[in-house]
PDB file of C-alpha atoms in Angstrom:
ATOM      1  CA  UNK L  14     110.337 -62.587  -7.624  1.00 43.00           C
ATOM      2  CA  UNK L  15     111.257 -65.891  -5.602  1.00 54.00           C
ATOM      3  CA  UNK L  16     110.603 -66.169  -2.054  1.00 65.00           C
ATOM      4  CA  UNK L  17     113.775 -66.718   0.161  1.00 79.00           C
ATOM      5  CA  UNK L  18     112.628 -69.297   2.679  1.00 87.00           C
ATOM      6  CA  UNK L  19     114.943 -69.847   5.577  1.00 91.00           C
ATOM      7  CA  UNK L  20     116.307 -73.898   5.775  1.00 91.00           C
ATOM      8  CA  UNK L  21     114.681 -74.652   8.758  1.00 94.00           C
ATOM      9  CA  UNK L  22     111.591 -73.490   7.309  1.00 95.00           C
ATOM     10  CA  UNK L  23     112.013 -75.947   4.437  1.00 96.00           C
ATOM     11  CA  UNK L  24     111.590 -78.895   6.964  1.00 96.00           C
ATOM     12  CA  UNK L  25     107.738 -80.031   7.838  1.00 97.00           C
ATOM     13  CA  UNK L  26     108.102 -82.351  11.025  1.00 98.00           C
ATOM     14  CA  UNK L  27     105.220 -84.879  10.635  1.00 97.00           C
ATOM     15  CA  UNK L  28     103.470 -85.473  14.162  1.00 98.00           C
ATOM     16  CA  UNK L  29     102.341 -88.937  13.033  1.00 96.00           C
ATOM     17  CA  UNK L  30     101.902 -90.080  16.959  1.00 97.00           C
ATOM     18  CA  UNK L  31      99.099 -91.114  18.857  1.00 96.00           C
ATOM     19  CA  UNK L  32      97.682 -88.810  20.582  1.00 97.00           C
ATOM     20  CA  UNK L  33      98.205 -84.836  21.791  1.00 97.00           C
ATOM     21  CA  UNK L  34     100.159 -85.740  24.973  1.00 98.00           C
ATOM     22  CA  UNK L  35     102.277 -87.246  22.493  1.00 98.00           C
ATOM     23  CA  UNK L  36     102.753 -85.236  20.373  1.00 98.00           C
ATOM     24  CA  UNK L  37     103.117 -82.063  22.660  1.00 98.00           C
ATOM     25  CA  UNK L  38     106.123 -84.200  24.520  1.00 98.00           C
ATOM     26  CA  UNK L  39     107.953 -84.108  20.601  1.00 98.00           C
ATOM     27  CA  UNK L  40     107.294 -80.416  19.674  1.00 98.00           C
ATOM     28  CA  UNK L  41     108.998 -79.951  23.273  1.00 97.00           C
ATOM     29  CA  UNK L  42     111.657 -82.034  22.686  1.00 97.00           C
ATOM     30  CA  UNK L  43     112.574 -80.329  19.310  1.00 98.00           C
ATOM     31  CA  UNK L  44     112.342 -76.754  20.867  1.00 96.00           C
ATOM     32  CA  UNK L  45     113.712 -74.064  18.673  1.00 95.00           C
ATOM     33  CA  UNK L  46     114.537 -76.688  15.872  1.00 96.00           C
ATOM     34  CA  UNK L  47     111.783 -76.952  13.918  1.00 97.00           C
ATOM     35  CA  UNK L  48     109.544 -74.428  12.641  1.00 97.00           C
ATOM     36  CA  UNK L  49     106.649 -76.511  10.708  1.00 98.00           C
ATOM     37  CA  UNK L  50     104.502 -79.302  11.617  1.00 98.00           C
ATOM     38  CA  UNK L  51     102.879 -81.635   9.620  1.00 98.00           C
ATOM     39  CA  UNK L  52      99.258 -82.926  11.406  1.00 98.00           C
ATOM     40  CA  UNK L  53      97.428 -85.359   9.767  1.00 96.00           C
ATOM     41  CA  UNK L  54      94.790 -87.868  10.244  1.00 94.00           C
ATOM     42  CA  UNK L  55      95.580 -90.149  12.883  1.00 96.00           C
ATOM     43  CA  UNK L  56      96.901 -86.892  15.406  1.00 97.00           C
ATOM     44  CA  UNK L  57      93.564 -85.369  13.777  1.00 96.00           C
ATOM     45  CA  UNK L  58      91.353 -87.709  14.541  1.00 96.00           C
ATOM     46  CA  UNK L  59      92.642 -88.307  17.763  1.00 97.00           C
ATOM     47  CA  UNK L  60      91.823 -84.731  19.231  1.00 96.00           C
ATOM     48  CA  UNK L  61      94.528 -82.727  17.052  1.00 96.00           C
ATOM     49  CA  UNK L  62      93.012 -80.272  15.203  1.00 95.00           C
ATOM     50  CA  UNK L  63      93.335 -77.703  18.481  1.00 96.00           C
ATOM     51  CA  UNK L  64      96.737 -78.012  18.427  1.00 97.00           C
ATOM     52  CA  UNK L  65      96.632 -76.533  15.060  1.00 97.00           C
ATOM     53  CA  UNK L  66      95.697 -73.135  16.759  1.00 97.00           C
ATOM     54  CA  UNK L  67      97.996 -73.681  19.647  1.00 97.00           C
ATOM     55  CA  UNK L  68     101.138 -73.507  17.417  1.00 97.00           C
ATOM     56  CA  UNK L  69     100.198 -71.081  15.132  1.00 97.00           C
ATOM     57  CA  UNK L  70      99.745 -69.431  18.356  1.00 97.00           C
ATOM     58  CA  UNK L  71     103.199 -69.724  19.635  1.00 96.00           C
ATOM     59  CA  UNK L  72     104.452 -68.620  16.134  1.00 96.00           C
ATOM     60  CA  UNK L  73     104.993 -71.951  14.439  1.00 97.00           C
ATOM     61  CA  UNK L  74     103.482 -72.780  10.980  1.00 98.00           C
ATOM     62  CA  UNK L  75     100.893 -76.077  10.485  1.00 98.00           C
ATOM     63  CA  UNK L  76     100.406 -78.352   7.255  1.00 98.00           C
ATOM     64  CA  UNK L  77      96.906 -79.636   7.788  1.00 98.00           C
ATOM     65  CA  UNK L  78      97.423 -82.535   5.939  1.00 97.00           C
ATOM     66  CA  UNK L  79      93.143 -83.401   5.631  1.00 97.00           C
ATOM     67  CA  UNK L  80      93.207 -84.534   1.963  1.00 97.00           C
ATOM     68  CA  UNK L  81      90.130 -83.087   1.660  1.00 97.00           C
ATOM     69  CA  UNK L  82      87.559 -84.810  -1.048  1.00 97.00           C
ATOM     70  CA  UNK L  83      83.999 -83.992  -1.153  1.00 97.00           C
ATOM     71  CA  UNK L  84      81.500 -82.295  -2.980  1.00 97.00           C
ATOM     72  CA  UNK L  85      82.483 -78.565  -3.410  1.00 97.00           C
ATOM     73  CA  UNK L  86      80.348 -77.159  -0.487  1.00 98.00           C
ATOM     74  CA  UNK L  87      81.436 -79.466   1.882  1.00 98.00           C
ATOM     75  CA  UNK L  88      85.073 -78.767   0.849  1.00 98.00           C
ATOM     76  CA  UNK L  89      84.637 -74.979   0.955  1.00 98.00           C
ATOM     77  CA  UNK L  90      83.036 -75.418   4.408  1.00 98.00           C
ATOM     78  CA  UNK L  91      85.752 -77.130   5.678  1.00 98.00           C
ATOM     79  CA  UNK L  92      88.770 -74.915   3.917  1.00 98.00           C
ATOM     80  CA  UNK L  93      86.706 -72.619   6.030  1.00 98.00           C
ATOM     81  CA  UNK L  94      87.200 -74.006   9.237  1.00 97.00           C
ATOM     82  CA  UNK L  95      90.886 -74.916   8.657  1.00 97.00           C
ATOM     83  CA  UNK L  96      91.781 -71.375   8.072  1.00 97.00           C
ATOM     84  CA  UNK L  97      90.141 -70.037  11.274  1.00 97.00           C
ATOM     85  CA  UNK L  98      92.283 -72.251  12.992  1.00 96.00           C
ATOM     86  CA  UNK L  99      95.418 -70.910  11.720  1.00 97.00           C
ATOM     87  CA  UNK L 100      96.841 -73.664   9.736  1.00 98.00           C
ATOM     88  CA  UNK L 101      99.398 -72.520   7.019  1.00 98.00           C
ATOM     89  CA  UNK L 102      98.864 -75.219   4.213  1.00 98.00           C
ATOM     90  CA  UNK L 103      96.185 -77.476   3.633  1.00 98.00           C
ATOM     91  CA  UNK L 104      96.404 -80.446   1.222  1.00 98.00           C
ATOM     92  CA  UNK L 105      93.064 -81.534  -1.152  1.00 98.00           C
ATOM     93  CA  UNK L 106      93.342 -84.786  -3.543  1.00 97.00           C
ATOM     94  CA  UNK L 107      94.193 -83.499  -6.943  1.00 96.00           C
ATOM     95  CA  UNK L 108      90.341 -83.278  -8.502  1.00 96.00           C
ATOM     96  CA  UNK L 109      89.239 -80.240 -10.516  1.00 96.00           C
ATOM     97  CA  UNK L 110      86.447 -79.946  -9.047  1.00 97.00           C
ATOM     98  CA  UNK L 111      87.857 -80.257  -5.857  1.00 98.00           C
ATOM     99  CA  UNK L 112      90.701 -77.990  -6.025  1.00 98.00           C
ATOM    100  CA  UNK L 113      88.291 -75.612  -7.322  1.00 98.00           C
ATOM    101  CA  UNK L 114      85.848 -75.515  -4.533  1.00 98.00           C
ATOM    102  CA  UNK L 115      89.156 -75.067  -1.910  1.00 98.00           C
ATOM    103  CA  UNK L 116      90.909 -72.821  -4.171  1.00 98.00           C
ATOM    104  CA  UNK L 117      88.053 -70.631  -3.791  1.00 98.00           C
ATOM    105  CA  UNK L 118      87.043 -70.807  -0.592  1.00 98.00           C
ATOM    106  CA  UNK L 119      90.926 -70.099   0.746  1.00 98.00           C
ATOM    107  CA  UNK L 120      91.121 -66.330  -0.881  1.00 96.00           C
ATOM    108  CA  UNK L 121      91.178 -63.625   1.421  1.00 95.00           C
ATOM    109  CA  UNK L 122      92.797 -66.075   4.055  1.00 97.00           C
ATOM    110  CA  UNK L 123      96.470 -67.262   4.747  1.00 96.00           C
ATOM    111  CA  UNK L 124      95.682 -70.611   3.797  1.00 98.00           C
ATOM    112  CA  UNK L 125      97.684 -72.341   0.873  1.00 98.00           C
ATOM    113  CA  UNK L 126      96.101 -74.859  -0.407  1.00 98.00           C
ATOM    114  CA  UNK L 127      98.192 -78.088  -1.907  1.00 98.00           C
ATOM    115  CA  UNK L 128      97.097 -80.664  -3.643  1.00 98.00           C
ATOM    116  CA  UNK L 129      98.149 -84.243  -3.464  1.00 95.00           C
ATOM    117  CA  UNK L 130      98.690 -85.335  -7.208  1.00 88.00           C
ATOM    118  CA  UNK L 131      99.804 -89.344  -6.323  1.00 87.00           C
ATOM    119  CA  UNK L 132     100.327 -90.497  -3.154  1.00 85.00           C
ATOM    120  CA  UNK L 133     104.391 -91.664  -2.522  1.00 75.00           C
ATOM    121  CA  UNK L 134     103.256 -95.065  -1.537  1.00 82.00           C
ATOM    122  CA  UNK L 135     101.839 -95.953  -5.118  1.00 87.00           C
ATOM    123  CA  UNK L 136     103.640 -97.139  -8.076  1.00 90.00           C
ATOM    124  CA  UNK L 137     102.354 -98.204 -11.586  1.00 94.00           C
ATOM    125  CA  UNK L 138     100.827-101.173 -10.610  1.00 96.00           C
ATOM    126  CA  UNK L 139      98.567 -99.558  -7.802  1.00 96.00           C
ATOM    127  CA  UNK L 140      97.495 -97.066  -9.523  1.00 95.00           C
ATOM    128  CA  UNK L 141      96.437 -99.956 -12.128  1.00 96.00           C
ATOM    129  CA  UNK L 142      94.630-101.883  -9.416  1.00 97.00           C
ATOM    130  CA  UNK L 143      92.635 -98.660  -8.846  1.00 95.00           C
ATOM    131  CA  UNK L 144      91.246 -98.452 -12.212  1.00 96.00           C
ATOM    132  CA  UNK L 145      93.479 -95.628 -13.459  1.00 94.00           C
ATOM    133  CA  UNK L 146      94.816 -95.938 -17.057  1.00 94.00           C
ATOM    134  CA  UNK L 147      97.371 -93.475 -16.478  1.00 94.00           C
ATOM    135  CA  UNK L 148     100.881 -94.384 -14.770  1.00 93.00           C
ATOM    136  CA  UNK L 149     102.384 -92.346 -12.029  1.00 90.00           C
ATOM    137  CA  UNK L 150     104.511 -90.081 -14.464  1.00 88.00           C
ATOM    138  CA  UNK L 151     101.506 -89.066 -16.849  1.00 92.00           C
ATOM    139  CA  UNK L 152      98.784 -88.677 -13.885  1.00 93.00           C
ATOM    140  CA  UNK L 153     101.305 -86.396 -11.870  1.00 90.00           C
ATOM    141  CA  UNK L 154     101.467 -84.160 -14.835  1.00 92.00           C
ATOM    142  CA  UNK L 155      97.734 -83.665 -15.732  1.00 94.00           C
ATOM    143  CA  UNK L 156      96.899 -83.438 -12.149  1.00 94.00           C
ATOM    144  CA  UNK L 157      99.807 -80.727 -12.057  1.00 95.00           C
ATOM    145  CA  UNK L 158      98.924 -78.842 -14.700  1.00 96.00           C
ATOM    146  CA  UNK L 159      95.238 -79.058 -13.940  1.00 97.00           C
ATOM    147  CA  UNK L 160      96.145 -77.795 -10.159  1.00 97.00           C
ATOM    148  CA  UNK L 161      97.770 -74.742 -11.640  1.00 97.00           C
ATOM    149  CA  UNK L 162      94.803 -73.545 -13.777  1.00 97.00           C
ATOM    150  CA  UNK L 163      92.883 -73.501 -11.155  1.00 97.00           C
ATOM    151  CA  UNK L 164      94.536 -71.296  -8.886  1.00 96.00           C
ATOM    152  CA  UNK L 165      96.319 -74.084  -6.319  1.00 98.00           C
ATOM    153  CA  UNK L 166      99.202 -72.513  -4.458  1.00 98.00           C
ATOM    154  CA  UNK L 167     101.293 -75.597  -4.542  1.00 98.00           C
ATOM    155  CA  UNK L 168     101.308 -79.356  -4.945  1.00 97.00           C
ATOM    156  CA  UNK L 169     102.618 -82.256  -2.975  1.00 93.00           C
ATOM    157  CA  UNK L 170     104.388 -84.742  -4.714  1.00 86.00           C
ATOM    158  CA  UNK L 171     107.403 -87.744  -4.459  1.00 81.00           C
ATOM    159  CA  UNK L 172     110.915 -85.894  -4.621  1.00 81.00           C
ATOM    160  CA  UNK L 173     111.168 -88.304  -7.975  1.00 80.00           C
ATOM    161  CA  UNK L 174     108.797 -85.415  -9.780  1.00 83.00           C
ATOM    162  CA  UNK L 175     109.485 -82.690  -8.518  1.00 87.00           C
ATOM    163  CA  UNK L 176     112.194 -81.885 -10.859  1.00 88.00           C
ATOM    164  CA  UNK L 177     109.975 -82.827 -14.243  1.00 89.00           C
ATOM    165  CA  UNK L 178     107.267 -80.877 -12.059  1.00 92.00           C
ATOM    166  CA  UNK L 179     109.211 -77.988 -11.540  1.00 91.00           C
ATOM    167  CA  UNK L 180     109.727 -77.360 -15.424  1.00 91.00           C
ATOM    168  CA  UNK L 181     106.560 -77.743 -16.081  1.00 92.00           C
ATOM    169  CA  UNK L 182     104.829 -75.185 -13.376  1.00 94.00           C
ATOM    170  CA  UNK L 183     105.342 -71.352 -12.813  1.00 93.00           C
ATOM    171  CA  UNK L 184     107.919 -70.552 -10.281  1.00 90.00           C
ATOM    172  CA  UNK L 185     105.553 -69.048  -7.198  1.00 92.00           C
ATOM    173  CA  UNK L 186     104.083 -72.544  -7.133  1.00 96.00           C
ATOM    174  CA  UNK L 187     105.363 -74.672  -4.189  1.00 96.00           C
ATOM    175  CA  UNK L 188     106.479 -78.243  -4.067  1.00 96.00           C
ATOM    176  CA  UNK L 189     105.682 -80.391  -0.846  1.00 95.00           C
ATOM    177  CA  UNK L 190     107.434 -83.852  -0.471  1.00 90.00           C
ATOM    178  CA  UNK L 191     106.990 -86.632   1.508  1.00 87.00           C
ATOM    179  CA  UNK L 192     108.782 -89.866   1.001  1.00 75.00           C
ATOM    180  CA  UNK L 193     112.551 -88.189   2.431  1.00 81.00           C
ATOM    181  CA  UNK L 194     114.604 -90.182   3.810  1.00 69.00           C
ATOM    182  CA  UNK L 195     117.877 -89.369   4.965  1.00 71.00           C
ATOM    183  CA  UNK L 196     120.451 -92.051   3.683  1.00 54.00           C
ATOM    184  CA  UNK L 197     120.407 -94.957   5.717  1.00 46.00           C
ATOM    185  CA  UNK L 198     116.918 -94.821   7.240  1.00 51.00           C
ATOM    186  CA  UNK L 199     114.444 -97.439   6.825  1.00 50.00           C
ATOM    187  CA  UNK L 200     111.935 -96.121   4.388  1.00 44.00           C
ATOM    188  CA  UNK L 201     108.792 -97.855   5.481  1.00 50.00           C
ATOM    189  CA  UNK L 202     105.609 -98.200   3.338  1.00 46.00           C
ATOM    190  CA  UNK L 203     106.880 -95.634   1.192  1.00 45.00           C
ATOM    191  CA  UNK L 204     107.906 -96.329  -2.725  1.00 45.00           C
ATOM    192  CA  UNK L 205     109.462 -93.318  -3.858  1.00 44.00           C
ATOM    193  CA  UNK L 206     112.277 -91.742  -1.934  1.00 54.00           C
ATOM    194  CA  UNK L 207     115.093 -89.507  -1.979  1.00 76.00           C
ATOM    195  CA  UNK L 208     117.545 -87.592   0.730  1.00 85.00           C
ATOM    196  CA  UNK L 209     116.805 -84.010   1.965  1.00 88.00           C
ATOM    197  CA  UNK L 210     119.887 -82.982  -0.149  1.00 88.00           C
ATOM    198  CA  UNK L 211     118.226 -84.806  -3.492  1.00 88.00           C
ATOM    199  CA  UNK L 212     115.273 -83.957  -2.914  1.00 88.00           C
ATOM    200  CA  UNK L 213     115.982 -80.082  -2.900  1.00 90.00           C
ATOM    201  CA  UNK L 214     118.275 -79.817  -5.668  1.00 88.00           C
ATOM    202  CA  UNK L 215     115.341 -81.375  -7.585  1.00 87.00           C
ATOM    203  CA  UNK L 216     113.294 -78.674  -6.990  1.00 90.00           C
ATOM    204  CA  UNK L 217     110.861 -79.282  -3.653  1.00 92.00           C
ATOM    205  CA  UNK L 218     110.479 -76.299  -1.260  1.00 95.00           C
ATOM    206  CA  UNK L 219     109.309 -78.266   1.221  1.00 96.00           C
ATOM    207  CA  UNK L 220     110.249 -81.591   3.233  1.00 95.00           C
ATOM    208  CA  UNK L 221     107.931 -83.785   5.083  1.00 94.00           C
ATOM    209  CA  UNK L 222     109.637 -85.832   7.569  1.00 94.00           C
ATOM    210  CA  UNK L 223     108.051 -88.238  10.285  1.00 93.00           C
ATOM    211  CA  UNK L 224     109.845 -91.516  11.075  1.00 91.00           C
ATOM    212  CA  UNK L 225     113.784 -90.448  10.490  1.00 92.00           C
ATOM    213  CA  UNK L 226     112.971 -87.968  13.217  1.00 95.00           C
ATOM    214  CA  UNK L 227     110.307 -89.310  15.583  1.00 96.00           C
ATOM    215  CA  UNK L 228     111.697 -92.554  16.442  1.00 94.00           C
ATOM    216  CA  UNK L 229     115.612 -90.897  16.337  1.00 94.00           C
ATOM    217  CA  UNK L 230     117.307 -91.352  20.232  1.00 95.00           C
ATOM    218  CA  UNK L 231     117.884 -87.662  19.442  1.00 96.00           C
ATOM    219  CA  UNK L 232     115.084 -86.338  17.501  1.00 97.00           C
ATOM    220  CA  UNK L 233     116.214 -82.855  17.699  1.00 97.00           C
ATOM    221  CA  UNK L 234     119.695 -83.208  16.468  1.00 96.00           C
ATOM    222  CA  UNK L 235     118.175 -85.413  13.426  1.00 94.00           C
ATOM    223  CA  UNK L 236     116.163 -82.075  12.819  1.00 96.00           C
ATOM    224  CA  UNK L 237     118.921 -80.200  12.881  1.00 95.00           C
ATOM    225  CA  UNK L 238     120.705 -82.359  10.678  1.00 93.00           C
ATOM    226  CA  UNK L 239     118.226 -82.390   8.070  1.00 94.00           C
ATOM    227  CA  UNK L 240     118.199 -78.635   8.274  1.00 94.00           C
ATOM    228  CA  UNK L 241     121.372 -78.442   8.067  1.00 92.00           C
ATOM    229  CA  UNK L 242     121.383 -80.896   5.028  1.00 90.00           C
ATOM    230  CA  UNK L 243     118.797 -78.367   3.327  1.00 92.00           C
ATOM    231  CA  UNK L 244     120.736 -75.401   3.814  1.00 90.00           C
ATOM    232  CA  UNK L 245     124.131 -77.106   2.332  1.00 86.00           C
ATOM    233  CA  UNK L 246     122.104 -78.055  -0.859  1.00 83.00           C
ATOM    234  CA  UNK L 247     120.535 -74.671  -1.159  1.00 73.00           C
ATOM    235  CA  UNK L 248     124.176 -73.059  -0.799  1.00 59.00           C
TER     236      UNK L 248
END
């Protein structure tokens, strides 16, 4: 049975700011707008990870975007700790034995674990610099269909797979984007983009936004227009 997820669910508000006075200002700013933050390394690292339990506290949901990679213990260990806090997803890098460790240490919890297949800012030719033989296309797919063997609730992905990766995984699994843009907006360091509107009639459940909202004069009626975006292409 599919999941009906309310639109303003659908939108992940990336806190990509510099610290928690920051980023408490923003999540006060947007009020009632947004449901779902994104927190990630550089909020993380700079005293974040409480703030984790504060929302979930006041009845908002957190993607702990950690991109865990480690051997298995440590990763267990630390799916661990992220779930005590309350976070609602939690993203790993896209290897088996990886995704195995986090897949397993995340049942009985509330945690959803995601993992990152390639990351939106690489194209063919990075991924060749790396030492990969695979292009984006082919490594998104085994890492995909690898993820869903082993249990992973959901994968992140650029909104320029998630249609092929839709086809090719069962229906309960979820499909995170970053790289949204809405049309206009300056898309940074990413490579591979698409609108809010695109991006869910390609199949994503969820959208990660940072930058179209952060540094908007308005940043909660950019929220809500995004939202509103999501719900008009779900309709």
């Amino acid at each position: 049975m599919t999941t009906i997820i309310d639109p303003r669910d659908r939108l992940i508000v990336a806190l990509d700011v510099p610290d928690v006075a920051s980023a408490e200002a923003m999540i006060e700013r947007l009020g009632d707008s947004v449901s779902f933050y994104k927190i990630g390394y550089q909020l993380g690292y700079a005293g974040g990870l409480p703030l984790v339990r504060k929302l979930a506290d006041a009845g908002k949901k957190v993607f702990a975007d950690l991109k865990m990679h480690d051997i298995g213990n440590t990763v267990a260990r630390g799916v661990e700790s992220v779930a005590n806090l309350g976070a609602t997803f939690l993203t790993v890098h896209a290897y088996p034995q990886t995704m195995q460790a986090a897949a397993n240490a995340s049942k009985g919890s509330d945690l959803r674990i995601l993992a990152v297949t390639v990351l939106t800012s690489y194209d063919n030719e990075d991924l060749k610099a790396a030492g990969y033989q695979l292009g984006v296309t082919d490594l998104v797919t085994t890492r995909a269909q690898q993820a869903q063997a082993l249990g992973i609730d959901g994968l992140v992905c650029s909104p320029e797979e998630a249609g092929n990766l839709r086809k090719l995984i069962k229906p309960e699994m979820m499909l995170v984007t970053p790289g949204v843009r809405p049309a206009g907006a300056d898309i940074g360091d990413q490579k591979r983009v698409m609108t809010p509107a695109k991006a869910i009639a390609a199949g994503s459940d969820y959208l990660v936004v940072g930058r179209p909202i952060l540094a908007a004069d308005d940043p909660k009626a950019a929220a809500e227009a995004i939202v509103a975006e999501i719900a008009q292409a779900r309709a």
